XYZ file of C-alpha atoms in Angstrom:
531
model
C 0.000 0.000 0.000
C 2.806 2.394 0.934
C 4.683 1.641 -2.278
C 1.531 2.359 -4.352
C 1.001 5.636 -2.496
C 4.631 6.460 -3.088
C 4.236 5.663 -6.781
C 1.185 7.959 -7.057
C 3.026 10.695 -5.156
C 5.972 10.369 -7.550
C 3.596 10.663 -10.518
C 2.099 13.814 -9.007
C 5.558 15.304 -8.565
C 6.480 14.352 -12.117
C 3.271 15.943 -13.436
C 3.856 19.121 -11.422
C 7.487 19.271 -12.531
C 6.434 18.892 -16.187
C 3.767 21.534 -15.622
C 6.319 23.907 -14.126
C 8.839 23.198 -16.911
C 6.252 23.971 -19.594
C 5.084 27.039 -17.695
C 8.653 28.305 -17.518
C 9.087 27.609 -21.235
C 5.937 29.599 -21.992
C 6.910 32.388 -19.603
C 10.278 32.784 -21.385
C 8.579 33.827 -24.597
C 8.370 37.521 -25.424
C 6.985 39.614 -28.236
C 9.712 41.004 -30.492
C 9.621 43.691 -33.174
C 11.612 42.319 -36.136
C 12.988 44.416 -39.013
C 13.659 42.717 -42.352
C 15.243 43.786 -45.638
C 12.405 43.387 -48.154
C 14.813 43.428 -51.085
C 15.965 39.975 -49.926
C 12.466 38.454 -49.961
C 12.672 35.280 -52.099
C 10.659 35.400 -55.334
C 8.774 32.272 -54.321
C 6.628 34.318 -51.910
C 3.543 36.085 -53.272
C 3.588 38.893 -50.714
C 5.273 40.055 -47.512
C 2.746 38.352 -45.223
C 3.448 35.033 -46.936
C 7.169 35.545 -46.323
C 6.639 36.422 -42.658
C 4.353 33.482 -41.879
C 6.704 31.108 -43.716
C 9.608 32.447 -41.657
C 7.763 31.606 -38.448
C 6.949 28.110 -39.813
C 10.619 27.512 -40.622
C 11.554 28.421 -37.036
C 9.060 25.862 -35.728
C 10.764 23.202 -37.820
C 14.352 24.206 -37.023
C 14.077 24.670 -33.244
C 13.079 21.356 -31.576
C 11.575 23.004 -28.482
C 9.391 25.359 -30.535
C 6.194 23.393 -29.862
C 5.446 21.828 -26.463
C 2.544 19.730 -25.186
C 0.676 22.911 -24.182
C 0.778 24.159 -27.817
C 3.121 27.023 -27.076
C 4.841 27.948 -30.328
C 6.345 30.916 -32.122
C 3.460 33.066 -33.260
C 3.161 35.860 -35.808
C 1.358 38.876 -34.302
C 1.473 41.535 -37.071
C 3.030 41.949 -40.519
C 4.267 45.465 -41.342
C 4.971 46.792 -44.827
C 4.218 50.544 -45.037
C 6.125 52.417 -42.309
C 8.871 49.781 -42.296
C 9.212 46.176 -43.382
C 9.046 43.427 -40.787
C 6.773 41.812 -38.257
C 6.087 41.302 -34.584
C 6.094 37.774 -33.183
C 6.067 35.826 -29.938
C 9.434 34.068 -29.721
C 11.750 32.337 -27.263
C 15.418 33.297 -27.089
C 16.380 30.156 -29.071
C 13.805 30.977 -31.732
C 15.076 34.546 -31.946
C 18.615 33.228 -32.357
C 17.421 31.005 -35.226
C 15.622 33.957 -36.819
C 18.777 36.061 -36.794
C 20.480 33.493 -39.055
C 17.814 33.714 -41.758
C 18.261 35.817 -44.948
C 16.890 39.335 -44.744
C 17.150 39.768 -40.964
C 18.126 43.327 -39.951
C 17.371 43.783 -36.239
C 15.016 42.830 -33.420
C 14.064 44.227 -30.032
C 11.464 43.421 -27.408
C 7.987 44.893 -27.552
C 7.573 47.578 -24.901
C 4.836 49.728 -23.424
C 4.228 53.254 -24.712
C 3.596 56.244 -22.435
C 0.735 58.654 -23.054
C 1.949 62.119 -22.996
C -10.028 74.392 -26.766
C -12.688 77.336 -27.324
C -10.045 80.085 -27.064
C -7.014 78.569 -28.787
C -7.857 79.738 -32.315
C -8.472 83.292 -31.078
C -5.235 83.257 -29.109
C -3.356 82.117 -32.234
C -4.994 85.039 -34.092
C -6.617 82.699 -36.605
C -9.177 84.785 -38.474
C -11.927 82.980 -40.445
C -12.102 85.882 -42.912
C -8.444 86.507 -43.739
C -5.006 85.024 -43.391
C -3.888 81.439 -42.825
C -7.257 79.890 -41.975
C -9.198 80.821 -45.118
C -6.078 80.250 -47.234
C -6.029 76.649 -46.030
C -9.826 76.314 -46.381
C -9.881 75.365 -42.671
C -8.035 72.165 -43.543
C -10.638 71.116 -46.126
C -10.331 67.396 -46.974
C -6.996 66.874 -45.227
C -7.194 63.424 -43.610
C -5.729 63.418 -40.110
C -4.900 60.001 -38.699
C -5.179 60.178 -34.894
C -3.282 57.369 -33.160
C -4.476 57.232 -29.577
C -6.988 55.640 -27.213
C -10.018 55.859 -29.493
C -12.863 58.326 -29.938
C -16.300 59.181 -28.550
C -18.301 59.500 -31.795
C -21.331 61.151 -30.182
C -19.344 64.311 -29.400
C -20.466 67.424 -31.286
C -16.838 67.883 -32.393
C -17.144 64.823 -34.617
C -20.490 65.533 -36.294
C -20.444 66.119 -40.052
C -22.510 69.297 -40.344
C -21.267 71.263 -43.351
C -18.872 68.542 -44.506
C -18.854 67.500 -48.202
C -18.557 63.921 -49.445
C -15.622 61.773 -48.305
C -12.536 62.076 -50.565
C -12.383 59.205 -53.071
C -8.716 58.562 -52.247
C -9.725 57.307 -48.769
C -9.121 53.549 -48.453
C -9.891 52.980 -44.773
C -12.778 51.260 -42.987
C -15.178 51.915 -40.133
C -14.549 48.796 -38.083
C -17.397 47.813 -35.730
C -16.857 46.513 -32.214
C -18.040 46.829 -28.635
C -20.504 49.771 -28.373
C -19.451 50.954 -31.814
C -21.183 50.285 -35.149
C -20.476 51.445 -38.684
C -23.266 54.046 -38.627
C -21.208 56.043 -36.098
C -18.770 57.039 -38.838
C -19.768 59.932 -41.082
C -18.330 62.565 -43.412
C -16.243 63.970 -40.524
C -15.197 60.794 -38.716
C -14.500 58.888 -41.911
C -12.902 55.780 -40.444
C -11.935 53.911 -37.286
C -9.812 50.855 -36.603
C -8.308 49.260 -33.510
C -5.289 47.097 -32.746
C -4.744 44.963 -29.635
C -3.061 41.735 -30.786
C 0.071 42.893 -28.964
C -1.837 43.041 -25.682
C -3.159 39.515 -26.240
C 0.295 38.253 -27.216
C 1.662 39.603 -23.928
C -1.154 37.960 -21.948
C -3.512 35.603 -23.842
C -5.845 35.426 -20.827
C -6.663 39.150 -20.781
C -10.215 40.256 -21.539
C -10.424 43.445 -23.634
C -13.324 45.239 -21.956
C -13.863 47.787 -24.758
C -12.901 45.841 -27.865
C -13.566 48.657 -30.310
C -12.413 52.138 -31.279
C -14.549 53.717 -28.553
C -12.601 55.948 -26.173
C -12.754 55.109 -22.453
C -10.243 57.618 -21.031
C -10.985 60.795 -23.032
C -7.391 61.244 -24.185
C -8.013 60.225 -27.782
C -11.206 62.274 -28.167
C -9.461 65.305 -26.641
C -6.508 65.118 -29.040
C -8.740 64.507 -32.082
C -10.985 67.471 -31.269
C -8.017 69.823 -30.820
C -6.541 68.822 -34.167
C -9.645 68.722 -36.346
C -12.844 68.968 -34.327
C -15.874 70.453 -36.086
C -17.578 73.621 -34.793
C -19.308 72.731 -31.501
C -21.473 75.568 -30.217
C -22.261 76.117 -26.560
C -19.248 74.227 -25.241
C -17.896 74.835 -21.737
C -16.322 73.100 -18.775
C -19.230 73.253 -16.319
C -19.676 76.923 -17.164
C -15.979 77.766 -17.495
C -14.601 78.778 -20.914
C -17.954 79.067 -22.699
C -17.930 79.424 -26.456
C -17.714 77.497 -29.720
C -15.123 74.743 -29.513
C -13.302 73.932 -32.743
C -10.160 72.243 -33.914
C -7.379 74.082 -35.661
C -8.473 72.343 -38.893
C -12.258 72.142 -38.435
C -12.899 71.083 -42.045
C -10.333 68.280 -42.035
C -11.372 64.623 -41.875
C -10.578 62.429 -38.888
C -9.504 58.779 -39.048
C -8.986 57.099 -35.687
C -6.554 54.265 -34.991
C -6.909 52.992 -31.446
C -3.875 51.169 -30.086
C -4.070 52.191 -26.421
C -6.463 50.235 -24.191
C -7.041 50.169 -20.450
C -5.532 46.658 -20.554
C -2.273 47.848 -22.083
C -0.432 49.984 -24.641
C 2.222 48.166 -26.670
C 4.610 49.088 -29.452
C 3.524 46.208 -31.694
C -0.037 47.614 -31.743
C 1.188 51.176 -32.290
C 3.232 50.173 -35.356
C 0.276 48.215 -36.746
C -1.901 51.327 -36.318
C 0.622 53.586 -38.045
C 1.222 51.049 -40.800
C -2.516 50.860 -41.501
C -2.942 54.643 -41.394
C -0.355 55.101 -44.140
C -1.945 52.301 -46.185
C -5.377 53.940 -45.817
C -4.191 57.226 -47.290
C -3.993 59.673 -44.380
C -2.203 62.943 -45.086
C -0.753 63.329 -41.613
C -0.540 61.434 -38.346
C -1.034 62.907 -34.895
C 0.311 60.957 -31.929
C 0.647 62.029 -28.306
C 2.640 59.060 -26.994
C 6.317 58.337 -26.608
C 9.131 56.379 -24.951
C 11.446 57.347 -22.155
C 15.172 57.287 -22.734
C 15.574 54.584 -25.370
C 18.126 54.624 -28.224
C 16.995 55.892 -31.592
C 17.566 52.513 -33.284
C 14.930 50.944 -30.976
C 12.496 53.873 -31.010
C 9.643 52.387 -33.031
C 7.783 55.713 -33.320
C 10.906 57.303 -34.807
C 11.583 54.422 -37.206
C 7.943 54.136 -38.315
C 7.683 57.922 -38.702
C 10.648 57.859 -41.067
C 8.823 55.293 -43.182
C 5.672 57.424 -43.098
C 7.670 60.479 -44.176
C 9.060 58.527 -47.135
C 5.450 57.882 -48.187
C 4.649 61.602 -47.971
C 2.863 61.486 -44.597
C 3.760 64.101 -41.952
C 3.975 62.809 -38.360
C 3.273 65.333 -35.603
C 4.108 64.109 -32.096
C 4.170 65.492 -28.562
C 7.461 66.361 -26.888
C 6.343 64.658 -23.678
C 5.446 65.691 -20.148
C 8.720 64.950 -18.313
C 10.065 68.520 -18.194
C 11.692 70.745 -17.246
C 14.876 68.670 -17.172
C 17.321 69.005 -20.067
C 17.185 66.021 -22.435
C 13.784 64.837 -21.157
C 12.375 64.983 -24.687
C 10.479 62.224 -26.526
C 9.996 62.047 -30.310
C 13.125 64.076 -31.061
C 13.895 62.694 -34.528
C 14.587 65.247 -37.293
C 11.720 63.920 -39.469
C 9.053 64.251 -36.731
C 7.293 67.568 -36.110
C 7.882 67.678 -32.346
C 5.488 69.922 -30.407
C 6.049 71.454 -26.965
C 3.185 72.481 -24.683
C 2.466 76.129 -23.948
C -0.049 78.241 -22.025
C -2.500 80.730 -23.446
C -3.671 83.903 -21.699
C -6.962 82.390 -20.483
C -7.589 81.548 -16.822
C -10.444 80.138 -14.772
C -11.241 81.764 -11.486
C -13.360 82.353 -8.467
C -13.514 85.771 -6.809
C -13.245 86.097 -3.049
C -14.766 89.295 -1.579
C -13.967 89.969 2.094
C -16.272 91.774 4.452
C -14.009 94.841 4.307
C -14.530 95.118 0.543
C -11.181 93.623 -0.566
C -11.585 91.499 -3.727
C -9.123 88.706 -4.514
C -9.256 86.659 -7.695
C -8.031 83.099 -7.221
C -8.186 79.811 -9.058
C -11.325 77.697 -8.917
C -13.022 75.067 -11.023
C -15.988 74.497 -8.719
C -18.639 73.429 -11.264
C -21.749 75.338 -10.159
C -23.375 78.736 -10.448
C -24.141 78.722 -6.745
C -22.076 81.125 -4.663
C -21.135 81.536 -1.044
C -22.575 84.793 0.343
C -21.536 86.692 3.491
C -20.447 83.595 5.380
C -18.297 83.732 8.532
C -14.587 82.975 8.018
C -12.309 81.348 10.569
C -8.564 80.832 10.777
C -7.097 78.662 13.484
C -3.487 77.433 13.549
C -4.687 74.109 14.924
C -6.971 73.679 11.913
C -4.805 75.477 9.366
C -3.531 72.376 7.538
C -7.082 70.930 7.341
C -5.674 67.477 7.983
C -8.133 66.444 10.662
C -11.749 65.805 9.731
C -12.519 65.385 13.424
C -11.194 68.860 14.348
C -12.908 70.466 11.359
C -16.209 68.914 12.443
C -15.951 70.740 15.772
C -16.106 74.171 14.115
C -19.195 76.043 15.414
C -22.009 76.148 12.854
C -19.916 74.376 10.180
C -22.600 74.503 7.467
C -22.357 78.326 7.412
C -18.580 78.648 7.916
C -15.651 79.134 5.538
C -12.338 77.726 6.791
C -8.867 78.864 5.713
C -6.530 75.972 4.810
C -2.798 76.587 4.547
C -0.648 74.036 2.772
C 3.092 73.525 2.384
C 3.858 70.844 -0.203
C 7.275 70.154 1.318
C 5.988 69.002 4.687
C 4.657 65.449 4.323
C 2.874 65.166 1.014
C -0.585 65.876 2.444
C -2.267 67.595 -0.451
C -5.048 69.738 -1.771
C -7.389 66.813 -2.705
C -7.219 65.591 0.898
C -8.048 69.048 2.224
C -11.142 69.285 0.024
C -12.142 65.768 1.063
C -11.908 66.641 4.781
C -13.858 69.897 4.365
C -16.534 67.978 2.516
C -16.779 65.302 5.207
C -16.890 67.948 7.933
C -19.774 69.649 6.042
C -18.234 73.100 6.078
C -19.630 75.803 3.804
C -16.442 76.348 1.758
C -12.664 76.554 1.873
C -10.020 79.178 1.137
C -6.860 77.304 0.142
C -3.493 79.032 0.439
C -1.039 77.243 -1.837
C 1.714 77.776 -4.371
C 2.246 74.081 -5.070
C 2.164 73.595 -8.891
C 0.523 70.177 -8.406
C -2.581 71.888 -6.998
C -3.140 73.749 -10.265
C -2.964 70.615 -12.421
C -6.102 69.205 -10.831
C -9.161 69.026 -13.073
C -11.425 68.222 -10.129
C -12.818 70.799 -7.720
C -15.522 68.909 -5.855
C -16.381 71.430 -3.116
C -16.892 75.210 -2.969
C -13.599 77.022 -2.603
C -10.869 79.115 -4.133
C -7.049 78.776 -4.249
C -4.946 81.890 -3.603
C -1.229 82.553 -3.200
C 0.651 83.136 0.054
C 0.886 86.911 -0.309
C -2.874 87.276 -0.597
C -3.304 84.587 2.052
C -1.552 86.836 4.576
C -3.979 89.656 3.762
C -6.954 87.390 4.434
C -5.505 86.028 7.676
C -4.753 89.565 8.903
C -8.337 90.591 8.080
C -9.761 87.611 9.993
C -7.567 88.270 13.019
C -8.390 91.996 13.152
C -12.140 91.729 12.568
C -14.760 90.956 15.214
C -17.014 89.168 12.719
C -15.065 88.392 9.513
C -17.133 87.336 6.493
C -16.530 86.498 2.845
C -18.397 85.906 -0.418
C -17.112 83.611 -3.179
C -18.374 83.594 -6.778
C -17.492 80.905 -9.330
C -17.476 80.071 -13.061
C -15.380 83.064 -14.062
C -13.263 82.991 -17.227
C -10.992 85.859 -18.161
C -8.111 86.759 -20.457
C -5.086 88.324 -18.826
C -3.568 90.843 -21.211
C -1.056 92.076 -18.644
C 1.040 88.922 -18.437
C 3.020 87.629 -21.438
C 1.736 84.622 -23.333
C 2.455 82.095 -24.641
C 4.678 80.646 -21.953
C 6.289 77.204 -22.117
C 4.629 74.839 -19.641
C 6.883 73.711 -16.834
C 6.012 70.050 -17.424
C 6.757 70.182 -21.168
C 9.849 68.086 -21.970
C 13.016 69.875 -23.077
C 15.591 68.990 -25.715
C 17.983 68.074 -26.994
C 17.236 64.562 -28.227
C 18.853 62.041 -25.890
C 19.832 59.888 -28.895
C 21.827 62.655 -30.530
C 22.636 65.954 -28.842
C 22.983 67.732 -32.189
C 19.255 67.565 -32.864
C 17.566 70.772 -31.701
C 14.039 69.920 -30.545
C 11.112 70.630 -30.018
C 10.294 72.261 -33.340
C 7.324 74.399 -32.278
C 5.235 75.225 -29.234
C 1.446 75.081 -29.308
C -1.317 75.616 -26.724
C -1.404 72.383 -24.777
C -1.774 73.038 -21.071
C -4.410 73.955 -18.521
C -4.739 77.754 -18.800
C -5.054 78.183 -15.036
C -1.415 77.057 -14.743
C -0.139 80.241 -16.384
C -0.016 82.335 -13.219
C 1.883 79.691 -11.274
C 4.286 79.119 -14.184
C 5.168 82.809 -14.426
C 5.681 83.118 -10.686
C 8.012 80.119 -10.690
C 10.046 81.615 -13.537
C 10.422 84.892 -11.676
C 11.894 83.156 -8.639
């Protein structure tokens, strides 16, 4: 009996060991981007895809361990032929070594993730619909802009086809249906959509793509597409801030969307497939706001693919990146890419604080409501000043009528502005006056509770008023948008990456600066530069 149990136990160990061995073999596979010399493609092959798939088949035959009992094998992911010639494939190190010996091999590197980098902009750029550059270009009439990003929200007014003529006959693309997206959602403005996620599935075959279509789930792709070529969208605003008619810089251009970035992942193999297809479809230019951090030029797939696109007559415009202000923090610094830095306009969003003594102070606010705080008592207490304790804030007399002053020093312990708003909300106070000069505060797009952010100089004035008054009060109004003609604009955003290109210091980049930052950051940016 013991020997039989021992035999069964040994079988279990053998099975587990085999399982682990196969698992390790599978785990050692990676997706590689492979470049080939097409001039060396044998005449026996009818097309490039035939050559690529045959190459993978030959590796299966030449490497004994290529196929195991769990059906793990070298696998072709994409064939590329427009921005460069080659393919992406799932390979082991032995299979890659065998591939390198085959005719036509140029180079290979591992697939890697890619990092994602308004109503007043056209006025700020002095674009006049009656004279000058805009009418001369016919507002971008019939230029096809390929937007490589995280998809699009087709219901947006920016992508409706009012006033658009028929689709240019040179267009070769498709409107690919998928999850929550059907072909009727394309029109004479949004002329095509496609999506690419085989690279995600090659990295993890078990992943479930929750939005398996060109529909945008993060807003990044729709935002970038609308800035480039959004149609005229009347009555746009951000909860009452910046009201007006939103439009892209080329409102009469066509938009073709190529989604390669999903919530489940963003991989180079999918990006190249998207760019390859865009060129094949006949786009005139490509817009991409993604990049890599500190990789050599010969492995920068965006750079290599953009060179191929340029050779086909397609301009690639790409973001400089958001890793500034350090020198050499630039992405997309190749000479053949139009590299764009981010700048501020002269528009700011505000709330106005009026003290009981008549002093008016304009600060930053994005509180999304027309409601205002009128003649409410204001308190300042050193014990409460950091607004860290919800319990202490709750002990304020008559909290639902009271405005509290919150001071904040970003260098102390990382306790930030979002936490202060959260505590004021939980304590059910009327509103908050936030004293801060931390740039991170002004990058927030959320302002969930009534309040206004002011600088330290004005904060001292308010504190002195509260201390010297028997019954200090304040009124706060919101949803104010104004243009500041006194301060210079444009100004380079602090976060915008700086050149030169890390691959070659002789390349002077970025090429141009364009509006691409929250306008309420302008004041903080200027103050930091003056220090």
